[in-house]
Coordinates of C-alpha atoms and ligand atoms in Angstrom, one line a residue:
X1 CA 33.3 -17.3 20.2
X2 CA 31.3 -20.3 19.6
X3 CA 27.8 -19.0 18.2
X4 CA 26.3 -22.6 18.5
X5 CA 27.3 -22.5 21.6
X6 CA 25.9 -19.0 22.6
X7 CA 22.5 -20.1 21.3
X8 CA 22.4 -17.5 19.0
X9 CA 20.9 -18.2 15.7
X10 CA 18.9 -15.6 14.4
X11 CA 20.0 -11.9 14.3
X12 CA 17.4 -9.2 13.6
X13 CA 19.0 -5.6 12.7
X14 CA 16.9 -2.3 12.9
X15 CA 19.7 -0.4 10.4
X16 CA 18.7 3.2 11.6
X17 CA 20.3 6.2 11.3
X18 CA 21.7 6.8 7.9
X19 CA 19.9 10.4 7.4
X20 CA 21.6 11.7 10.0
X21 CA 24.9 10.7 9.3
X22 CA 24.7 12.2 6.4
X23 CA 23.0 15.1 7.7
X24 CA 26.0 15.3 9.6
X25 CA 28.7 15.9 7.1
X26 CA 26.5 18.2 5.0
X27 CA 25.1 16.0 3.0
X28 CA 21.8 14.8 1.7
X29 CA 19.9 11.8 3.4
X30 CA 20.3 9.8 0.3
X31 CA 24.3 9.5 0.3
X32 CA 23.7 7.9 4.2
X33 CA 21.8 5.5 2.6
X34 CA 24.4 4.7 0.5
X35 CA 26.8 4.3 2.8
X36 CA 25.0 2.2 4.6
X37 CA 24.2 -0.5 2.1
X38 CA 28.3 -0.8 2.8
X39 CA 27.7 -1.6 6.4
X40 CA 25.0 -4.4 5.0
X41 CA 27.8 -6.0 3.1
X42 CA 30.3 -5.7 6.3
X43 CA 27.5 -7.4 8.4
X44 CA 26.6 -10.3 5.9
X45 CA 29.8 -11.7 5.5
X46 CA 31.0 -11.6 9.2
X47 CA 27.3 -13.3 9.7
X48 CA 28.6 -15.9 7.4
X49 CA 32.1 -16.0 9.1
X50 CA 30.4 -16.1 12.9
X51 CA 28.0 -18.9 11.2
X52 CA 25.1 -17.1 12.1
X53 CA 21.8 -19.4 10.4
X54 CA 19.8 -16.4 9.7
X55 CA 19.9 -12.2 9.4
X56 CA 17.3 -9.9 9.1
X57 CA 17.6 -6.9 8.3
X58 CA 14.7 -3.9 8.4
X59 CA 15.0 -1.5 5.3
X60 CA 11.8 -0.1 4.6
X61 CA 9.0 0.1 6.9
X62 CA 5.6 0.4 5.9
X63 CA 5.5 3.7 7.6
X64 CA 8.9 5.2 5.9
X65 CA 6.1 6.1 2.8
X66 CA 5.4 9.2 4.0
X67 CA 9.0 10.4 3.9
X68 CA 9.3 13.1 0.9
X69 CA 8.8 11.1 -2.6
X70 CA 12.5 11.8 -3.6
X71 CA 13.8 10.3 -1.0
X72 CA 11.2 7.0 -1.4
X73 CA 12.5 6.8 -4.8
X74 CA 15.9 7.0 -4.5
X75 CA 15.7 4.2 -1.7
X76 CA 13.7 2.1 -4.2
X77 CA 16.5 2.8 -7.0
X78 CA 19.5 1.7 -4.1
X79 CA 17.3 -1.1 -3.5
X80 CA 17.4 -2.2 -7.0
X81 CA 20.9 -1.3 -7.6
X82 CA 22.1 -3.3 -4.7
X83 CA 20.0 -6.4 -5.6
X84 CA 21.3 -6.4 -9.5
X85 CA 25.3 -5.8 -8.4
X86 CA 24.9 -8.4 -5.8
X87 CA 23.0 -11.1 -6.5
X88 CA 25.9 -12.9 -8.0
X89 CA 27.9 -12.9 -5.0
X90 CA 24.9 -13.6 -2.5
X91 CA 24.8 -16.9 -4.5
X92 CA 28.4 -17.3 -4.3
X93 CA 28.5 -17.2 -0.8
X94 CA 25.6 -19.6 -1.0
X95 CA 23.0 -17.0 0.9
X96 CA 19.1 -17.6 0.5
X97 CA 17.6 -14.7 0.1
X98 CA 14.1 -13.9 1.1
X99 CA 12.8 -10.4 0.7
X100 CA 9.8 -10.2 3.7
X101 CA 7.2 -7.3 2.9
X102 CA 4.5 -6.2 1.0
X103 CA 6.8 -6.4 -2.5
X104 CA 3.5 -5.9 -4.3
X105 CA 3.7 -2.1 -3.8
X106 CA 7.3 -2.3 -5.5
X107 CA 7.1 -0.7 -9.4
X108 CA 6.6 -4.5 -11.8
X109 CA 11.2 -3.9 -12.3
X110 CA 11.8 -4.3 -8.6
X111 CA 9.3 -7.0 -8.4
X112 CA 11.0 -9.2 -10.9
X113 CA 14.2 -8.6 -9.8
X114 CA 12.9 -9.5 -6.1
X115 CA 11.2 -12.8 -7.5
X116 CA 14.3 -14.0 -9.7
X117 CA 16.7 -13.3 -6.7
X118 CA 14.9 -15.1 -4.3
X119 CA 14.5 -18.1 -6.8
X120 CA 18.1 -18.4 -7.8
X121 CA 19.0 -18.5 -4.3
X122 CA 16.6 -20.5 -3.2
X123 CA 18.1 -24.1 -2.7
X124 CA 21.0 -22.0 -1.2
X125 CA 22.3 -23.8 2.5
X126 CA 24.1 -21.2 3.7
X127 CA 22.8 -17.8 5.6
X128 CA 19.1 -16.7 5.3
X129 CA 19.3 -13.4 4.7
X130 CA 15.7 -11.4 5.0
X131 CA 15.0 -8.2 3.6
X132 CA 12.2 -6.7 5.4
X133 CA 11.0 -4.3 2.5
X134 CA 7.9 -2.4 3.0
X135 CA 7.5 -4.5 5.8
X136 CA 5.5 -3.7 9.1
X137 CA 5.0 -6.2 11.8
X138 CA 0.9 -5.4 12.1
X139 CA 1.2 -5.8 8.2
X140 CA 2.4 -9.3 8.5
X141 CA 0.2 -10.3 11.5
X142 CA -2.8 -9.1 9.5
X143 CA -1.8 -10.7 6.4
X144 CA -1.5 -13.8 9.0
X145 CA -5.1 -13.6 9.7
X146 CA -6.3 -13.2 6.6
X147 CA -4.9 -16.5 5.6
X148 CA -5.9 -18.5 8.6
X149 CA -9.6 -17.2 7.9
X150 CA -9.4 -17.9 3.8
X151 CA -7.9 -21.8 5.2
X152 CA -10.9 -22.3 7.6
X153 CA -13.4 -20.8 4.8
X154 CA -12.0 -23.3 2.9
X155 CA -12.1 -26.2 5.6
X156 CA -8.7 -26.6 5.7
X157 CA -8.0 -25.3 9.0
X158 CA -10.2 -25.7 12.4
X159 CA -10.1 -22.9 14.5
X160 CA -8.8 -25.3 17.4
X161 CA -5.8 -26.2 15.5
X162 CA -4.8 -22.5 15.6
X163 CA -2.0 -22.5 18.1
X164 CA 1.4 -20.2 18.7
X165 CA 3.3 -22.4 16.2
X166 CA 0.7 -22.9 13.7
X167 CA -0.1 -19.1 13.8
X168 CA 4.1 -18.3 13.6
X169 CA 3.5 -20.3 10.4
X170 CA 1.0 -17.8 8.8
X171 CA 3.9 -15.2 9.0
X172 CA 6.5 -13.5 6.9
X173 CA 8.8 -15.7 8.9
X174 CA 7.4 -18.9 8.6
X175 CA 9.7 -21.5 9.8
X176 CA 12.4 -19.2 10.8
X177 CA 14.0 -20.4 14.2
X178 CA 12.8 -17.8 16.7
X179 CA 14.2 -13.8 16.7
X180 CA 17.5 -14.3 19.4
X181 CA 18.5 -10.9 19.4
X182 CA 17.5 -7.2 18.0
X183 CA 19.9 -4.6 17.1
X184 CA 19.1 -1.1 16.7
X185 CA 21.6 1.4 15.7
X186 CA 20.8 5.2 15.6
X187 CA 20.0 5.7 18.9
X188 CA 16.2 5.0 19.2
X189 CA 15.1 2.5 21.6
X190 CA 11.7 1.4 19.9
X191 CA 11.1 -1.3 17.7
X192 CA 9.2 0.9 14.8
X193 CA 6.9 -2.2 14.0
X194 CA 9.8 -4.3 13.3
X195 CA 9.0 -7.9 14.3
X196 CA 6.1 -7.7 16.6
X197 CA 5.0 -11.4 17.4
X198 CA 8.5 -12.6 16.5
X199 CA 10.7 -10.6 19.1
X200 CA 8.6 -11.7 22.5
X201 CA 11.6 -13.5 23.9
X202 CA 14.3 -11.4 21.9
X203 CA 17.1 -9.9 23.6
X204 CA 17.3 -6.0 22.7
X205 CA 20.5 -4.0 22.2
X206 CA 20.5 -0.4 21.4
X207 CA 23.4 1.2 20.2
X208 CA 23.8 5.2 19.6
X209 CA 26.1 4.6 16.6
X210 CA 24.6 5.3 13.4
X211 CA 24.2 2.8 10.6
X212 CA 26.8 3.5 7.8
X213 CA 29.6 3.7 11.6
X214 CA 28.2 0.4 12.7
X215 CA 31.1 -1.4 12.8
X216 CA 32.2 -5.5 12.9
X217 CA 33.5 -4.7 16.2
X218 CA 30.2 -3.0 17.6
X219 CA 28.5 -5.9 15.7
X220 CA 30.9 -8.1 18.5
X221 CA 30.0 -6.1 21.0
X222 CA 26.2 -6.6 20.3
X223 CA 26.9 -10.4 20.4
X224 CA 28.9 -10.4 23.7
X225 CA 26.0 -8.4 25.0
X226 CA 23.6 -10.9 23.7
X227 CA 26.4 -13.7 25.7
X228 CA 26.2 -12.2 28.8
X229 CA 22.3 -12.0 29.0
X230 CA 20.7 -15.2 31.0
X231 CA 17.7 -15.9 29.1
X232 CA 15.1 -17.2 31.3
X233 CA 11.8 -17.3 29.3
X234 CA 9.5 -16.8 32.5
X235 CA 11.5 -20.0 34.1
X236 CA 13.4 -19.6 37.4
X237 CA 17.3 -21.1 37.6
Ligands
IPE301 C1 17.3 4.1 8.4 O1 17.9 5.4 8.4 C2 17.0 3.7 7.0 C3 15.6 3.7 6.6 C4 14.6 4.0 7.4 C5 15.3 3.5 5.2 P1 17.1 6.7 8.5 O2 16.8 7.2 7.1 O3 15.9 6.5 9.3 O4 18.1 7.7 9.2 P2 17.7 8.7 10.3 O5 17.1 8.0 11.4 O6 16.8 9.8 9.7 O7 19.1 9.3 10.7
IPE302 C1 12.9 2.2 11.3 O1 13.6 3.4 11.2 C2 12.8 1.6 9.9 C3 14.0 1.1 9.3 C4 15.2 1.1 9.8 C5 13.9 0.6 8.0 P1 12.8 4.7 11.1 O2 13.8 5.8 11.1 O3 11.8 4.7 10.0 O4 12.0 4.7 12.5 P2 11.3 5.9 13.4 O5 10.5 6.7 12.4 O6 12.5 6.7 13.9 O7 10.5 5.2 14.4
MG303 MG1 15.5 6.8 11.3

């Protein structure tokens, strides 16, 4: 499989389903997270083997706050834990890590870490890996318009200028080539206000395996999906 080939460049993941696979086995929610952080590290390096240009994966949503508080915290502490044990070998495989989200919700420890990671990987060439922490896709696109008004207040933007690509560039992902394909594991087939403006020519896949089971081989599977698809973007062939 050539991926520059496939046209495939930018692979969004919707990593759901880790409560119930623990649920499953008896055990609490949290240990599914867990496990799936695992299936994050399985996914980033074949990403880096397939040469994918950029990953992003959905963690928290700016909904999942109204889960019970222990269950908030104890994704905040995996989040932590997995940035401080891995942030030497994201740079070593020459990631760039960018966490998208409103971080400024994140207790001032998780901020730092978030800001340090991101700036130590940050002239990285290889993968762009995005976090979307406390991310929601009407979050981002608000946040969007709240810059574009602040830059015409300030007379730096006219409102004609405001176009599809100059509006993509008021967003989380700024820059980013566009959203080729969506992943969802878990079973649900909605998006959960993962990348709203960003997925309007994605393909979708939905697969009923659970996070911490997705394996590479499902993640192939995805991808051969995503191969067999004729993308047409409202053209006729
Ligand atoms: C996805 O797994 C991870 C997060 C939302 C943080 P879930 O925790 O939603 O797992 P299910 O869907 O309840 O099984
Ligand atoms: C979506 O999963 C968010 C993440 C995977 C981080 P949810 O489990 O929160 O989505 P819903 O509640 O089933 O829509
Ligand atoms: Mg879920």
């Amino acid at each position: 499989m050539n991926i520059k080939k496939i046209n495939l460049h930018h692979i969004a993941i919707i990593m759901d389903g880790n409560g119930r696979w623990a649920q499953k086995r008896g055990k609490i929610r949290t240990l599914g997270h867990k496990e799936g952080f695992k299936t994050v590290k399985k996914i980033i390096k074949f990403s880096i083997e397939k040469k994918i240009k950029i990953l992003t994966l959905y963690a928290f949503s700016t909904e999942n706050w109204k889960r019970p508080r222990l269950e908030v915290i104890e994704l905040m502490n995996l989040f932590l834990f997995a940035l401080k044990k891995e942030i030497k070998n994201i740079n070593k495989y020459n990631i760039q890590l960018k966490i998208i989200g409103n971080v400024d919700s994140f207790s001032k420890n998780l901020k730092n870490y978030i800001y340090q990671s991101e700036k130590i990987t940050s002239n990285n060439t290889g993968l762009i890996l995005n976090i979307a922490a406390n991310y929601g896709g009407r979050w981002d696109i608000l946040e969007g318009i709240k810059k574009i008004i602040l830059a015409i207040e300030k007379g730096d933007l006219k409102v004609s200028q405001i176009k599809e690509k100059k509006f993509s560039q008021y967003l989380s992902t700024a820059n980013l080539l566009p959203v080729d394909l969506v992943i969802r594991t878990g079973g649900e087939k909605r998006i959960s206000n993962f990348l709203l403006w960003e997925i309007a020519y994605s393909e979708l896949y939905f697969t009923d395996i659970l996070w911490p089971d997705f394996s590479v081989l499902d993640f192939e599977e995805a991808i051969n999906f995503f191969i067999s698809r004729k993308r047409r973007f409202g053209k006729i062939r």
